[in-house]
Amino acid sequence: MTDKTEEKSLDPENWEAFRALAHEMLDQALEHMATCRERPVWKPVPNEAKQSLMEPLPLEAQNTKEIADTVTKSILPYGVGNTHPKFFGWVHGSGTPGNIIAEIAAAAMNANLGGRDHAAIYVERQVISWCREIFQFPPTSSGLVVSGTSMASLIALKTARDKKLGIDVRKKGIGAEGAKLTAYASAQAHACIGKTFDILGLGQKALRPIPVNSNYEMDMDSLRAAIEKDIADGNQPFCVVGTAGTVNTGAIDDLAAISNIAEQYDLWFHVDGAFGALGWLCDDIRPKLAGLDQAHSIAFDFHKWMHVNYDAGFVLVRDGEAHRRSFSARPDYLSPEERGLAGGNPWFCEYGLELSRGFRALKIWWQIKEHGLIRIGQKISDNCNQARYLGTLISKEAELELLAPIGLNIVCFRYRAPNKSEKELAVLNREIVLQLQENGLAAPSTTILGGKLAIRVNITNHRTQLKDCTELIADCLKLGNKLK
Amino acid sequence: MTDKTEEKSLDPENWEAFRALAHEMLDQALEHMATCRERPVWKPVPNEAKQSLMEPLPLEAQNTKEIADTVTKSILPYGVGNTHPKFFGWVHGSGTPGNIIAEIAAAAMNANLGGRDHAAIYVERQVISWCREIFQFPPTSSGLVVSGTSMASLIALKTARDKKLGIDVRKKGIGAEGAKLTAYASAQAHACIGKTFDILGLGQKALRPIPVNSNYEMDMDSLRAAIEKDIADGNQPFCVVGTAGTVNTGAIDDLAAISNIAEQYDLWFHVDGAFGALGWLCDDIRPKLAGLDQAHSIAFDFHKWMHVNYDAGFVLVRDGEAHRRSFSARPDYLSPEERGLAGGNPWFCEYGLELSRGFRALKIWWQIKEHGLIRIGQKISDNCNQARYLGTLISKEAELELLAPIGLNIVCFRYRAPNKSEKELAVLNREIVLQLQENGLAAPSTTILGGKLAIRVNITNHRTQLKDCTELIADCLKLGNKLK
């Protein structure tokens, strides 16, 4: 029965050499973070690096030193750039070195937070309790650390669906009644909301896109009209999604007004606050988010404006019992116990899709403690200041044109040149963005607003300084003048 | 516009002190892993530790040294126990120190693998390519690293749903046609499959539980009968789920037979291989999995039998185009580019729910390279040997009774005592498990088989040795004799 390998685990045979290698990797990792400003924002992955990531299936064990070398030579240097002060693309958080320490401890524990009674569970409970406190949700509300706002929205909207149709829907399916459910979100709402309706079987069409005003905020009259029309048509409005920070322009819907309408029509009021919800930490932004604390559910990311490492999001649900009812399933092999390892009830797997859940909570807990919410909030305010500063710079340049109001931290603009068609301007501005990226100068992204291709600058970056904004505008002008 | 804080990032002010702290945490982490056998498998989280995880919302920054102390004193020592050689509960992988190195590098990069062109993307592509190679799937198949089998099953079964109903279902919802869809899985199938049907709007009832034979494998005659009955009733069978390793007993359905039936009735053949699929790596287990390589989709976990840290699972879909069609959504702000940072198409966010995706792929890639698939497979075989060895020990003891055949790596048994009712035996065996856990001797879990409460020993543990099995049985006997 015994054989030669049986007593040999996958642990290192030479622990000392292994320790040395781990410390070496840590030095490289810290050096990489400490020097991020000195490197280009982004550079294409070179062919040799790609080649080293195209090897046949490794059947035999490889030398750990050589694997580590591949990491430091072919992987580490070719990141997306979001740790750099001049990364302005999409909505990426920029991370902090503290995340490394938290990940080391989490990796050593290898905890599964699906449930059971162990310290990691108490860390996640602490994070949940803090989130309740931040958004002034009641003790009966529930929360769950998830991968991000997509998952958070799925959990929130499934809870809303099941509450509307009755919990029996979990067994019976949504059926004919489900086909009548309708919901509402701004035409600028994130694509993950539509995807959620698709997944839940309701279909993306059940989510009515409500037109926006000139500030890209949901138009309240249109919202009311859409609800009334659906009622008249025999549909069943059940949910309205407010956006706290659209991806395109950072617009914040009038959440207080939405909350009132939701109450009037008995709708579940969900807020997609992927990055914007954490503006609640800032005295100067909180007023724009008035009504957020009235939501039935909030979805947001820690990996954006709180700079927790990818991935880390959260869902907060006011009616904690409805949330649990919508996801709980405890077969025989997951029976709860009052004592022992199977204690710690309720288990987190009763609040979401996943039964195996990594220890994301630790890096969130660490981040909040290391920096404190005042300082994290200050950096959010700083980013909004920087966006306004960018707006000022743009307004001073005849060659540049702002394409949307600056509601929060996102600036959409373009280089304009006389006698250029819309199509030519799109080509020109796309080329400016591509060359900024390819030259490693800065990494904005693009979007389309009112048919116009915009250079889109998003600042969710604690390393960005005003000088980075000044340089970005100078580089845009230089490239625009060269390429026009 | 400038203020005092604007130029101060969240990076450490004193990098040298920070480096020292990070190295100290790494030493603690490695020491924790190297000495895991010397500690009790599990101990309850003490009240002082719980107290330190119940503090008010941190508004001010805290001392990093003190935060690290809380981690090492109140969190690190109180894990679930799955890194210990005598952890036998549920189905947990036991992790490896190599995961720490991979996580350090991943944390320094803070990559978002939703898409774009950067090295992390090529690492995940490599992992996908290896998974294709392992299960002999064609180059047109697609894969995605996910949190685990729950998410993997959701992705696979949504693809199946949308393929059956037509891609328009994403917009229109499942409607009346969706209400007729039916699917089939063993009565011993994992609860995540039912949950998936619930989430997708089809309802858990659409998943017909097929009776199992005495080996706890799906009964093929019953499967055919259920399909025929549904067709006769006007329902639309669309999917059959085979289980490669049930949670209760480790039973493996006859996948080749299921594959034939699936072909005959034009059903999507999905395999839940959460832990069992990786038995494919072992010459002695592969024959039991015959037919796995015929599946339309396979869901499995790296964090179980490959000992990659939590969480890390995978979905492999034969029809890669159907997979992409079922999840892709690229709004204006995610426009693809041929060049620059927005290259790297297709993006991974087109294959799943999540747009923000952490760099799980690195720890998987590292694990496969560090140990090689032969060695990983050998440890899987070792665990099955150990399970059979346990079975031999149990059969030799009059006080012990095996409650299910040992198909793979799971052993369900109980202590029996004359003149005890079923209810009393349940109480006794539950108490044995609780005391094993509470005394830190070993950590099996419980389940119920044929109405009998079983001590359930699962071995997905590269640190377990035969002597651990011997000691477990001795401890069970000692406790049983004491408690009866």
Short mmCIF file of N, CA, C and O in Angstrom, two decimals, chain A residues 158 161-175 177 325-326, chain B residues 198 201-205:
data_model
loop_
_atom_site.label_atom_id
_atom_site.label_comp_id
_atom_site.label_asym_id
_atom_site.label_seq_id
_atom_site.Cartn_x
_atom_site.Cartn_y
_atom_site.Cartn_z
N LYS A 158 -31.20 39.31 -8.02
CA LYS A 158 -31.88 38.03 -7.82
C LYS A 158 -32.74 38.10 -6.56
O LYS A 158 -33.87 37.61 -6.53
N ARG A 161 -35.78 39.94 -7.53
CA ARG A 161 -36.65 39.09 -8.38
C ARG A 161 -37.43 38.11 -7.51
O ARG A 161 -38.66 37.99 -7.63
N ASP A 162 -36.72 37.43 -6.63
CA ASP A 162 -37.35 36.38 -5.83
C ASP A 162 -38.33 36.97 -4.82
O ASP A 162 -39.34 36.34 -4.49
N LYS A 163 -38.03 38.17 -4.34
CA LYS A 163 -38.95 38.80 -3.40
C LYS A 163 -40.25 39.16 -4.11
O LYS A 163 -41.34 38.98 -3.58
N LYS A 164 -40.11 39.63 -5.34
CA LYS A 164 -41.30 40.02 -6.09
C LYS A 164 -42.14 38.81 -6.48
O LYS A 164 -43.37 38.81 -6.34
N LEU A 165 -41.48 37.76 -6.96
CA LEU A 165 -42.23 36.60 -7.46
C LEU A 165 -42.58 35.59 -6.37
O LEU A 165 -43.35 34.67 -6.61
N GLY A 166 -42.02 35.79 -5.19
CA GLY A 166 -42.24 34.81 -4.11
C GLY A 166 -41.14 33.79 -4.14
O GLY A 166 -40.65 33.41 -5.22
N ILE A 167 -40.76 33.30 -2.96
CA ILE A 167 -39.54 32.50 -2.85
C ILE A 167 -39.68 31.16 -3.57
O ILE A 167 -38.69 30.52 -3.94
N ASP A 168 -40.91 30.77 -3.85
CA ASP A 168 -41.15 29.53 -4.58
C ASP A 168 -40.57 29.57 -6.00
O ASP A 168 -40.36 28.52 -6.62
N VAL A 169 -40.30 30.77 -6.48
CA VAL A 169 -39.71 30.92 -7.82
C VAL A 169 -38.39 30.17 -7.91
O VAL A 169 -38.00 29.71 -8.99
N ARG A 170 -37.71 30.00 -6.79
CA ARG A 170 -36.43 29.28 -6.82
C ARG A 170 -36.66 27.85 -7.30
O ARG A 170 -35.82 27.30 -8.01
N LYS A 171 -37.78 27.28 -6.90
CA LYS A 171 -38.09 25.91 -7.35
C LYS A 171 -38.77 25.89 -8.71
O LYS A 171 -38.44 25.12 -9.58
N LYS A 172 -39.78 26.79 -8.86
CA LYS A 172 -40.66 26.70 -10.03
C LYS A 172 -40.12 27.38 -11.28
O LYS A 172 -40.61 27.15 -12.38
N GLY A 173 -39.13 28.27 -11.10
CA GLY A 173 -38.69 29.06 -12.23
C GLY A 173 -39.54 30.31 -12.37
O GLY A 173 -40.60 30.42 -11.73
N ILE A 174 -39.13 31.24 -13.20
CA ILE A 174 -39.81 32.53 -13.23
C ILE A 174 -41.15 32.48 -13.97
O ILE A 174 -42.02 33.31 -13.73
N GLY A 175 -41.29 31.52 -14.89
CA GLY A 175 -42.57 31.28 -15.54
C GLY A 175 -43.19 32.51 -16.20
O GLY A 175 -42.50 33.48 -16.55
N GLU A 177 -45.24 34.71 -14.98
CA GLU A 177 -45.23 35.93 -14.18
C GLU A 177 -43.90 36.67 -14.34
O GLU A 177 -43.85 37.89 -14.40
N ARG A 325 -32.73 34.05 2.08
CA ARG A 325 -33.74 33.14 1.51
C ARG A 325 -33.50 32.90 0.03
O ARG A 325 -33.83 31.85 -0.51
N SER A 326 -32.94 33.91 -0.64
CA SER A 326 -32.78 33.82 -2.09
C SER A 326 -31.57 32.99 -2.50
O SER A 326 -31.45 32.61 -3.66
N ASP B 198 -31.94 27.71 -10.52
CA ASP B 198 -32.68 28.77 -9.83
C ASP B 198 -32.26 30.14 -10.38
O ASP B 198 -33.09 30.94 -10.83
N GLY B 201 -33.36 31.24 -13.85
CA GLY B 201 -34.79 31.48 -14.05
C GLY B 201 -35.56 30.23 -14.42
O GLY B 201 -36.78 30.26 -14.58
N LEU B 202 -34.83 29.10 -14.59
CA LEU B 202 -35.49 27.86 -15.01
C LEU B 202 -36.13 27.15 -13.83
O LEU B 202 -37.07 26.36 -14.02
N GLY B 203 -35.63 27.43 -12.65
CA GLY B 203 -36.17 26.80 -11.44
C GLY B 203 -35.50 25.47 -11.15
O GLY B 203 -35.14 24.71 -12.05
N GLN B 204 -35.34 25.19 -9.85
CA GLN B 204 -34.67 23.95 -9.45
C GLN B 204 -35.45 22.72 -9.89
O GLN B 204 -34.88 21.66 -10.12
N LYS B 205 -36.77 22.87 -10.03
CA LYS B 205 -37.59 21.72 -10.43
C LYS B 205 -37.31 21.27 -11.86
O LYS B 205 -37.59 20.13 -12.23
#
